[in-house]
Coordinates of C-alpha atoms in Angstrom, one line a residue:
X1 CA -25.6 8.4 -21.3
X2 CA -22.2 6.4 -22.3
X3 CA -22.3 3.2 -21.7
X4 CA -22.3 1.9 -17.9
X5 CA -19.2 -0.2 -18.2
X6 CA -17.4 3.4 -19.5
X7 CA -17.9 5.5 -16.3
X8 CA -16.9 2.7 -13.8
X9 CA -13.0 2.5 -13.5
X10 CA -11.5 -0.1 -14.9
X11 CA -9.3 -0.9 -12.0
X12 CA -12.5 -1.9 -10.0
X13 CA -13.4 -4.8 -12.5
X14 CA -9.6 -6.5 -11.2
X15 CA -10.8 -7.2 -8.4
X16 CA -14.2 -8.6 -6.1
X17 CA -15.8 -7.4 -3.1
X18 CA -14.3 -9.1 -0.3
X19 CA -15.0 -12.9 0.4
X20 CA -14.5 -13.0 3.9
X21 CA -16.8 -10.0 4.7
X22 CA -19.4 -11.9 2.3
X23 CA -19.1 -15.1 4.3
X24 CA -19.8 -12.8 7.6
X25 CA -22.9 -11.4 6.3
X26 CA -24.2 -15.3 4.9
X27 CA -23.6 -16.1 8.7
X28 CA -25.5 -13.3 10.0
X29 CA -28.4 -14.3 8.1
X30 CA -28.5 -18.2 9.1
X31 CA -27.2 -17.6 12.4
X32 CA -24.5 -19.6 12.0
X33 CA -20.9 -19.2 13.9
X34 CA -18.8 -16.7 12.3
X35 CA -15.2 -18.4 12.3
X36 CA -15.0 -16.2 8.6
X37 CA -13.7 -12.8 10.1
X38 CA -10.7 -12.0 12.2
X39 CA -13.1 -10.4 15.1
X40 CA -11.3 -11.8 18.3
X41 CA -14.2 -13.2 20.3
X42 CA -12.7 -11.2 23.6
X43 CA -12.9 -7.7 24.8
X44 CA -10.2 -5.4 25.0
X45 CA -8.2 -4.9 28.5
X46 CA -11.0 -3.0 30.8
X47 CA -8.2 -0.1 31.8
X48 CA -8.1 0.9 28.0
X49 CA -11.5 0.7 27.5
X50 CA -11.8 3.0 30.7
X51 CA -9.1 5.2 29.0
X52 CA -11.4 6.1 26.0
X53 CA -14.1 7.2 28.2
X54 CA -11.6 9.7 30.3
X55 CA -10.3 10.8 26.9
X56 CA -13.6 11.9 26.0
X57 CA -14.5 13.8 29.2
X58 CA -10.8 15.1 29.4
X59 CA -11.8 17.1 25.9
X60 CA -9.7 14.7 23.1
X61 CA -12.7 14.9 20.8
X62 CA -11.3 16.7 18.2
X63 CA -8.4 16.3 15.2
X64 CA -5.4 15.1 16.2
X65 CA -2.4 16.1 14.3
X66 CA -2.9 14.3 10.6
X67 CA 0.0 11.4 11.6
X68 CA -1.0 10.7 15.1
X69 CA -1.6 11.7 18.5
X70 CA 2.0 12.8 19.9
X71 CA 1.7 10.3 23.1
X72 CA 0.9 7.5 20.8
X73 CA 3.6 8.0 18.3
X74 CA 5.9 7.8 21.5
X75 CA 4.7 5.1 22.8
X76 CA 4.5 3.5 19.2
X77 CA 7.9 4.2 18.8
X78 CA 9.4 3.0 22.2
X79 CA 7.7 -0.4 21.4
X80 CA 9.4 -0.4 17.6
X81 CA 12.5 0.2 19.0
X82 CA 11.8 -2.6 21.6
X83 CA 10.2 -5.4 20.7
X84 CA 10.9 -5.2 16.8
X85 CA 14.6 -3.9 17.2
X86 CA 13.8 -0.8 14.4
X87 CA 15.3 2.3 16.3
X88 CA 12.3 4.7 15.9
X89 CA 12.3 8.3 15.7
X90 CA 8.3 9.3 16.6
X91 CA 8.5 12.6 14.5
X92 CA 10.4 11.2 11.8
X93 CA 9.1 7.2 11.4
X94 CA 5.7 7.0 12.7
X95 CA 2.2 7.4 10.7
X96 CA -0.7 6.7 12.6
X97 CA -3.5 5.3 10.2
X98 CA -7.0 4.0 10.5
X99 CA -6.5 0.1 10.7
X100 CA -3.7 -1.4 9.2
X101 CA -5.2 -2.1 6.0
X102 CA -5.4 2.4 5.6
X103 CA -1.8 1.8 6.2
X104 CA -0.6 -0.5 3.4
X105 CA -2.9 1.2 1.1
X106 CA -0.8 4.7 1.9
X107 CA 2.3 3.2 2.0
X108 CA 1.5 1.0 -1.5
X109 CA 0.3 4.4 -2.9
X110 CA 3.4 6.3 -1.7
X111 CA 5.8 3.7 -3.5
X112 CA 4.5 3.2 -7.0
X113 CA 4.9 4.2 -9.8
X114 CA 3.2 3.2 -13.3
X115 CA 5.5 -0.1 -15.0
X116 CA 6.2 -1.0 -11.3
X117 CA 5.8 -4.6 -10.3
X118 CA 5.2 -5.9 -6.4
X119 CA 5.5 -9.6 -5.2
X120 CA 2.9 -11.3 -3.2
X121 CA 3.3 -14.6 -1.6
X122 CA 0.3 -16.5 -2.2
X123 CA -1.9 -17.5 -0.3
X124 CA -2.4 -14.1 0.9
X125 CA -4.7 -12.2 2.5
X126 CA -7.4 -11.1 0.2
X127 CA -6.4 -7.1 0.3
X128 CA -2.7 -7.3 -1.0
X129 CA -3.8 -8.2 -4.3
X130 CA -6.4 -5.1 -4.6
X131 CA -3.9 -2.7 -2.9
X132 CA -1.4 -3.7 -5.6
X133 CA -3.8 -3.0 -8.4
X134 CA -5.3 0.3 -6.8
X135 CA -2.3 1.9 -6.6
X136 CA -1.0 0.9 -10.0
X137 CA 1.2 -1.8 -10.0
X138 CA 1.2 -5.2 -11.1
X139 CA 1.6 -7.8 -9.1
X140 CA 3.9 -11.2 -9.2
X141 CA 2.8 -13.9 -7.2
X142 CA 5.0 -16.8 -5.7
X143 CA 3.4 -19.5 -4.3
X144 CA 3.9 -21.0 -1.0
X145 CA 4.1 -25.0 -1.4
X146 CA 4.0 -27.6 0.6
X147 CA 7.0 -29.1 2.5
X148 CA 7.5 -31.3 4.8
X149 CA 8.6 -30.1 8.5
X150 CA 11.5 -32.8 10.4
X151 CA 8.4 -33.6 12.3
X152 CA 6.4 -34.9 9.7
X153 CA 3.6 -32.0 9.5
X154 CA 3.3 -30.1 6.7
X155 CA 3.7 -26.4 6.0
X156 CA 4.2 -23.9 3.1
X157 CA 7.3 -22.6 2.0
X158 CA 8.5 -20.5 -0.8
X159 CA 11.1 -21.7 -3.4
X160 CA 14.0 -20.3 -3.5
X161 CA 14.5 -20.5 -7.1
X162 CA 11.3 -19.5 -8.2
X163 CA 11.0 -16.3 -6.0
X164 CA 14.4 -15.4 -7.4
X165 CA 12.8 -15.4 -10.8
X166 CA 10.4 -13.6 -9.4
X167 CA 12.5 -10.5 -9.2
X168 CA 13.4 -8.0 -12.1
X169 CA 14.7 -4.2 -12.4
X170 CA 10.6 -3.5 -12.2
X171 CA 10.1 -4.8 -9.1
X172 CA 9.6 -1.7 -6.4
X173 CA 8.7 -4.2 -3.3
X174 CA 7.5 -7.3 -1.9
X175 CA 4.8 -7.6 0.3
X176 CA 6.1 -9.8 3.8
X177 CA 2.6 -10.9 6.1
X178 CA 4.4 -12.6 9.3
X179 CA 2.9 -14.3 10.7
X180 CA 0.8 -14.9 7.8
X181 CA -2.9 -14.6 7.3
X182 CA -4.5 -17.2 6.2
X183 CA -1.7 -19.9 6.9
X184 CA -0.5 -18.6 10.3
X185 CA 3.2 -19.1 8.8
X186 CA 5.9 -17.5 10.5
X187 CA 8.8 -16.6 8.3
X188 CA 12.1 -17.6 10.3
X189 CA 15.5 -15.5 10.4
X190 CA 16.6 -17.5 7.0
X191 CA 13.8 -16.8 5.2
X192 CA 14.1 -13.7 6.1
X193 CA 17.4 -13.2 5.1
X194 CA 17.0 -14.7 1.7
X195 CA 14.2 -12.3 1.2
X196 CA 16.3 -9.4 2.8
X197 CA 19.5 -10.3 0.5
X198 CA 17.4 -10.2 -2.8
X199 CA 15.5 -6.7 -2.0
X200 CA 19.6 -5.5 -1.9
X201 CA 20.3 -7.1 -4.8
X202 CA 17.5 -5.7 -6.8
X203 CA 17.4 -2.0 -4.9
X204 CA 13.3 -2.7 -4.1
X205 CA 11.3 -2.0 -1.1
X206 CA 9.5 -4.3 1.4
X207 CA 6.3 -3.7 2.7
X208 CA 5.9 -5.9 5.6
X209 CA 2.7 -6.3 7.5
X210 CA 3.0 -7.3 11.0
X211 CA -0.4 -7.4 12.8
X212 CA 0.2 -10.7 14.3
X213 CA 3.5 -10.3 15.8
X214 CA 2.2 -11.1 19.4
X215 CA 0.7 -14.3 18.4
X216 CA 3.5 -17.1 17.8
X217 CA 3.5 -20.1 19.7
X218 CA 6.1 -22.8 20.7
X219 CA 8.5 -20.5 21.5
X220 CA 9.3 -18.7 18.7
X221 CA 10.0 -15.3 18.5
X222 CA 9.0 -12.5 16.3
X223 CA 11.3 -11.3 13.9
X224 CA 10.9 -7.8 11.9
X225 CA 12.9 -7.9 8.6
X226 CA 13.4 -3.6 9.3
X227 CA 15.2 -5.2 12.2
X228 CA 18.3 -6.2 10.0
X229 CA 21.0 -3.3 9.4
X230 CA 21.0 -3.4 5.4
X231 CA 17.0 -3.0 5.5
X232 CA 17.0 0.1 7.5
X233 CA 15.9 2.3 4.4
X234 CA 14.0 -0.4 2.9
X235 CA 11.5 -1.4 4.6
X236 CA 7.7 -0.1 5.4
X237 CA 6.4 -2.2 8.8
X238 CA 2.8 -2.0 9.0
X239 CA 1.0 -3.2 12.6
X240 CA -1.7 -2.2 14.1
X241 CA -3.8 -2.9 18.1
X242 CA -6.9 -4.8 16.2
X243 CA -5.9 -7.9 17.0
X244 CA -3.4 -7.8 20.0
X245 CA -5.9 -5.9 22.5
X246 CA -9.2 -7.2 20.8
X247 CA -10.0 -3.7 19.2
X248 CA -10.5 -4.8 15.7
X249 CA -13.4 -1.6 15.5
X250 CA -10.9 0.8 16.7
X251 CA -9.6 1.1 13.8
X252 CA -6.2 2.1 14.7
X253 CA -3.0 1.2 12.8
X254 CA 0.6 2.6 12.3
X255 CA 3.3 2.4 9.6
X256 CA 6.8 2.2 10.5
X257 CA 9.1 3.8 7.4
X258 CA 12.7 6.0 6.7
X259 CA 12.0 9.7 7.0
X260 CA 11.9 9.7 3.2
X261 CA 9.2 7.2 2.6
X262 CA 7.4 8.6 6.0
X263 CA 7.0 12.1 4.1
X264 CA 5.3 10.6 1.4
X265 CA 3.3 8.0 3.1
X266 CA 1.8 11.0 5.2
X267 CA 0.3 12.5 2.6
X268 CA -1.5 9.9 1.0
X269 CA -2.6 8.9 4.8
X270 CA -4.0 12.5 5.1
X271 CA -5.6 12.7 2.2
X272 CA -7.2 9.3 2.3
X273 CA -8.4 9.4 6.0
X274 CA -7.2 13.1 7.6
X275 CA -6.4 11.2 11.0
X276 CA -7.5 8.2 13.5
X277 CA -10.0 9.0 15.9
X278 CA -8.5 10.8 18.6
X279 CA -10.1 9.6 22.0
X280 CA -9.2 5.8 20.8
X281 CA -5.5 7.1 19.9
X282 CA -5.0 8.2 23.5
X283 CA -6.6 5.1 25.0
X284 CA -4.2 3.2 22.6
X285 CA -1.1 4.7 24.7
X286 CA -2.6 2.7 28.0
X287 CA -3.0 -0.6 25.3
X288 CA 1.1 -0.1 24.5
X289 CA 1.6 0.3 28.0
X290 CA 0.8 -3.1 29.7
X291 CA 3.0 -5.5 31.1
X292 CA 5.4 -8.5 29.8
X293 CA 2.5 -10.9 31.2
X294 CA -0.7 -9.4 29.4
X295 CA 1.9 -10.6 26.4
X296 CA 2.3 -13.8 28.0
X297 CA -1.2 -14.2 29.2
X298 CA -2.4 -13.6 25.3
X299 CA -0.1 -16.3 24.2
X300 CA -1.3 -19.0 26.2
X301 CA -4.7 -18.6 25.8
X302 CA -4.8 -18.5 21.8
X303 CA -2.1 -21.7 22.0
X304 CA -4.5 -23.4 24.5
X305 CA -7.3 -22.5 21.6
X306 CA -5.4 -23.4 18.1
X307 CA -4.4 -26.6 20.2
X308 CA -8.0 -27.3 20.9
X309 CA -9.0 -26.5 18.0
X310 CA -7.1 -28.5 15.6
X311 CA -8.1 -31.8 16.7
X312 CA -11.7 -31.0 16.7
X313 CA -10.9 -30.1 13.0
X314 CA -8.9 -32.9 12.8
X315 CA -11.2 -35.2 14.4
X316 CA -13.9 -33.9 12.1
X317 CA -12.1 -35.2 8.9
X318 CA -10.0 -31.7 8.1
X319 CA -6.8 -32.2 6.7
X320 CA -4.8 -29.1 8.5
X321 CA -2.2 -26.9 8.0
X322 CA -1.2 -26.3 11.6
X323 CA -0.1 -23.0 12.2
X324 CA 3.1 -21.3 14.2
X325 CA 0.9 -18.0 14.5
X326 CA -1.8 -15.8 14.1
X327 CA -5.4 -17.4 14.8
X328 CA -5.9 -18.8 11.6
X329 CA -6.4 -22.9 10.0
X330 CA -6.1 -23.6 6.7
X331 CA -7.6 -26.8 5.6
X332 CA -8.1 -29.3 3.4
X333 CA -11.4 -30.1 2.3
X334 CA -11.0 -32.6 -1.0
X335 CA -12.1 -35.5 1.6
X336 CA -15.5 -34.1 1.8
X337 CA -16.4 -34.9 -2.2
X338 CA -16.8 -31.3 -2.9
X339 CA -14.6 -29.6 -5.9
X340 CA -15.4 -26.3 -5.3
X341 CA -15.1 -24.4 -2.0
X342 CA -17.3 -21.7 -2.0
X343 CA -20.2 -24.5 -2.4
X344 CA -18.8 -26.4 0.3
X345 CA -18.1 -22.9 2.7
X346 CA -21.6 -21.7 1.9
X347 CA -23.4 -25.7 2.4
X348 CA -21.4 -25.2 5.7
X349 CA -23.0 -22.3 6.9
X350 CA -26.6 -23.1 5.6
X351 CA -26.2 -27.2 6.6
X352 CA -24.1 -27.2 9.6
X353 CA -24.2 -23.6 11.1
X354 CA -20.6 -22.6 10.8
X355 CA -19.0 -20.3 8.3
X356 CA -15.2 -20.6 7.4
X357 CA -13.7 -18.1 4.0
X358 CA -12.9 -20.4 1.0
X359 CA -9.7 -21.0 0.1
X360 CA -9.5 -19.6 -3.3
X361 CA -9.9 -16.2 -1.9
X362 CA -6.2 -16.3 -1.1
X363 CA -5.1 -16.6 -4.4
X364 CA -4.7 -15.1 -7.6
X365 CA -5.9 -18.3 -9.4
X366 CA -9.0 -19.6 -8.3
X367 CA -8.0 -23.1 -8.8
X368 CA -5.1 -22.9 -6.2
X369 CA -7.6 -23.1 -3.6
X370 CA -10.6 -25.0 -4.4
X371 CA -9.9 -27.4 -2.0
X372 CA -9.0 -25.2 0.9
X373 CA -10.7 -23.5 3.9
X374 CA -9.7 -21.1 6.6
X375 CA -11.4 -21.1 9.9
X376 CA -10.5 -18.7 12.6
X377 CA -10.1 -19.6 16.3
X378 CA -10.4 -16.2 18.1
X379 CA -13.6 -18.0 20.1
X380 CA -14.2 -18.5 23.7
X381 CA -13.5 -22.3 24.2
X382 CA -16.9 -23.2 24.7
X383 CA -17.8 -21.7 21.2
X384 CA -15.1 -23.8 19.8
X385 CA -16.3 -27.0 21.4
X386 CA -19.5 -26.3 19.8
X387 CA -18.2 -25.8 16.6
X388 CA -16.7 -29.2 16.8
X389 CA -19.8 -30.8 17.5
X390 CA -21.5 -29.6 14.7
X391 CA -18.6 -30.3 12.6
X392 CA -18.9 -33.9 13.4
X393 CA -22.2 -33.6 11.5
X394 CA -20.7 -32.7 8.2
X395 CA -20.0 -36.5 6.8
X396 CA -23.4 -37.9 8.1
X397 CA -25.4 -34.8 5.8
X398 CA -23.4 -35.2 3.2

């Protein structure tokens, strides 16, 4: 037999399994609370979950066609051409995929070719950098650093210059998250722009992953880069229901592309995954179909939460990053004495009961993030309010 290193693919040695789903198993087995995964600690709507159980009984248990349900792919695209402002054809634009993270892989396979090259922002969520590699590119990553906000918080923000650099007649695309996972930025019409003008200059794609577009607080509105005239043809909007109607186990996602990248992206999506389950793909229609205040509703109540929240972190000793979206914190940890923070994210859950994702899972250097931590606040209040009790423990262990 050759040797063992010889039949594995080499590609699978680039990357490691995934952090945060590692963190959510160590929690599991001290019983500690799970703010490591992006589960939203809520059910979905009871009329859509009452929607899956008529489309069973009304005989929706078998394939759907490949790319999606035909009454989801409506519905899908009325709310494109809506909320998003990307006028959306459902036969021509819309995949349906299992999750949003089938759908970047598809639309990352569909795009690239070998000697491309595909720009992350970093800190990133932990699957951009493995869809990058698995479907043959190589990725460039830009750093977000931090700035200082005319209210004296602090954010991250990109460099103009240096993502400029960035881009070179190999790059094929960018990758957008906004808002982002881990940070909860939201990229504003500027930065969007900027991003926008360079993707003309160089001809390149961007592949822009949208899952938290319902949850932006302070009055800030979503903004999809496809929405702009000159990236009509050149951008691939990924989204998905996991996290706006609590259905992260659904499994159901969509990408949003020109009829020529939507041919291609449908045939990797078939081949990968044949098609989303079809009794949760009709329920989904009901999901697209609530009102302005189940919108409004969902707002309020995560705000109410990251407001809560961040001064129990705060109060705890956390440095934060406070974030314009998403459910996300990113913290600092340095204060703490630790210099490594998957010692300190694993002590958490063994000493204190609480399990964050360390922060040097969002980055293509380890180093970047050693004194980071994200902590999700998807939680029932009362959940939250415990967390911060325990987290008041942390100095008096250490």
């Amino acid at each position: 037999m050759r040797n063992a290193n010889s039949l594995v693919s080499q590609k699978s040695l680039l990357f490691t399994e995934s952090v945060i789903r590692g963190m959510s198993q160590l929690c599991l087995r001290h019983d500690a609370i799970n703010l490591s995964q992006g589960t939203p600690g809520f059910e979905p709507p009871d009329e859509v979950k009452q929607a899956v159980a008529d489309a069973v009984q009304n005989g929706y248990n078998q394939y759907s066609i490949t790319w999606g349900a035909p009454s989801l792919r409506r519905a899908i695209a009325q709310k494109m051409t809506t909320f998003n402002g990307i006028p959306t054809d459902p036969e021509l634009n819309v995949t349906v995929t299992c999750g949003a993270t089938e759908g970047m892989m598809s639309a990352m396979l569909a795009i690239i070719n070998p000697g491309d090259e595909v720009i992350v922002f970093e800190p990133f969520y932990e699957n951009y950098g493995p869809d990058v590699i698995i479907s043959g590119a190589k990725p460039v990553y830009v750093p977000l650093r931090d700035s200082i906000r005319a209210d004296g918080s602090v954010e991250l923000a990109y460099d103009a210059d240096e993502l400029r650099r960035a881009f070179s007649s190999n790059t094929k695309a960018i990758i957008l998250n906004t808002p982002n996972n881990p940070l909860g930025k939201v990229f504003g019409r500027n930065e969007l722009k900027d991003i926008a003008a360079l993707c003309c200059e160089f001809d390149c794609l961007v592949v822009t992953d949208e899952i938290y577009e319902h949850l932006i607080y302070d009055n800030q509105s979503h903004i999809s880069i496809g929405s702009f005239p000159e990236m009509r043809d050149r951008t691939i909007t990924v989204s998905g229901l996991s996290k706006t109607y609590s259905m992260t186990g659904w499994r159901l996602g969509y990408v949003i592309a020109p009829q020529y990248l939507t041919d291609a992206i449908r045939k990797f999506h078939d081949f990968l995954t044949v098609g989303a389950p079809h009794p949760l793909q009709e329920a989904a229609t009901v999901a697209l179909g609530l009102g302005a205040e189940y919108y409004k509703s969902l707002v309020e109540e995560y705000d109410a939460r990251r407001r809560t929240f961040l001064q129990l972190l705060i109060d705890a000793g956390f440095r934060c990053y406070p974030p314009d979206g998403a459910y996300y914190i990113m913290t600092e940890i340095s204060d703490f004495g630790f210099e490594d923070d998957t010692k300190f994210a694993h002590w958490l859950v063994k000493e204190i009961g609480v399990g964050g994702v360390p922060g040097s899972s969002f980055y293509s250097r380890p180093e970047l993030g050693r004194t980071k931590l994200r902590l999700m606040y998807s939680k029932p209040e009362s959940v939250l309010i415990e967390v911060g009790d325990k987290l008041m423990k942390i100095r008096e262990r250490i």
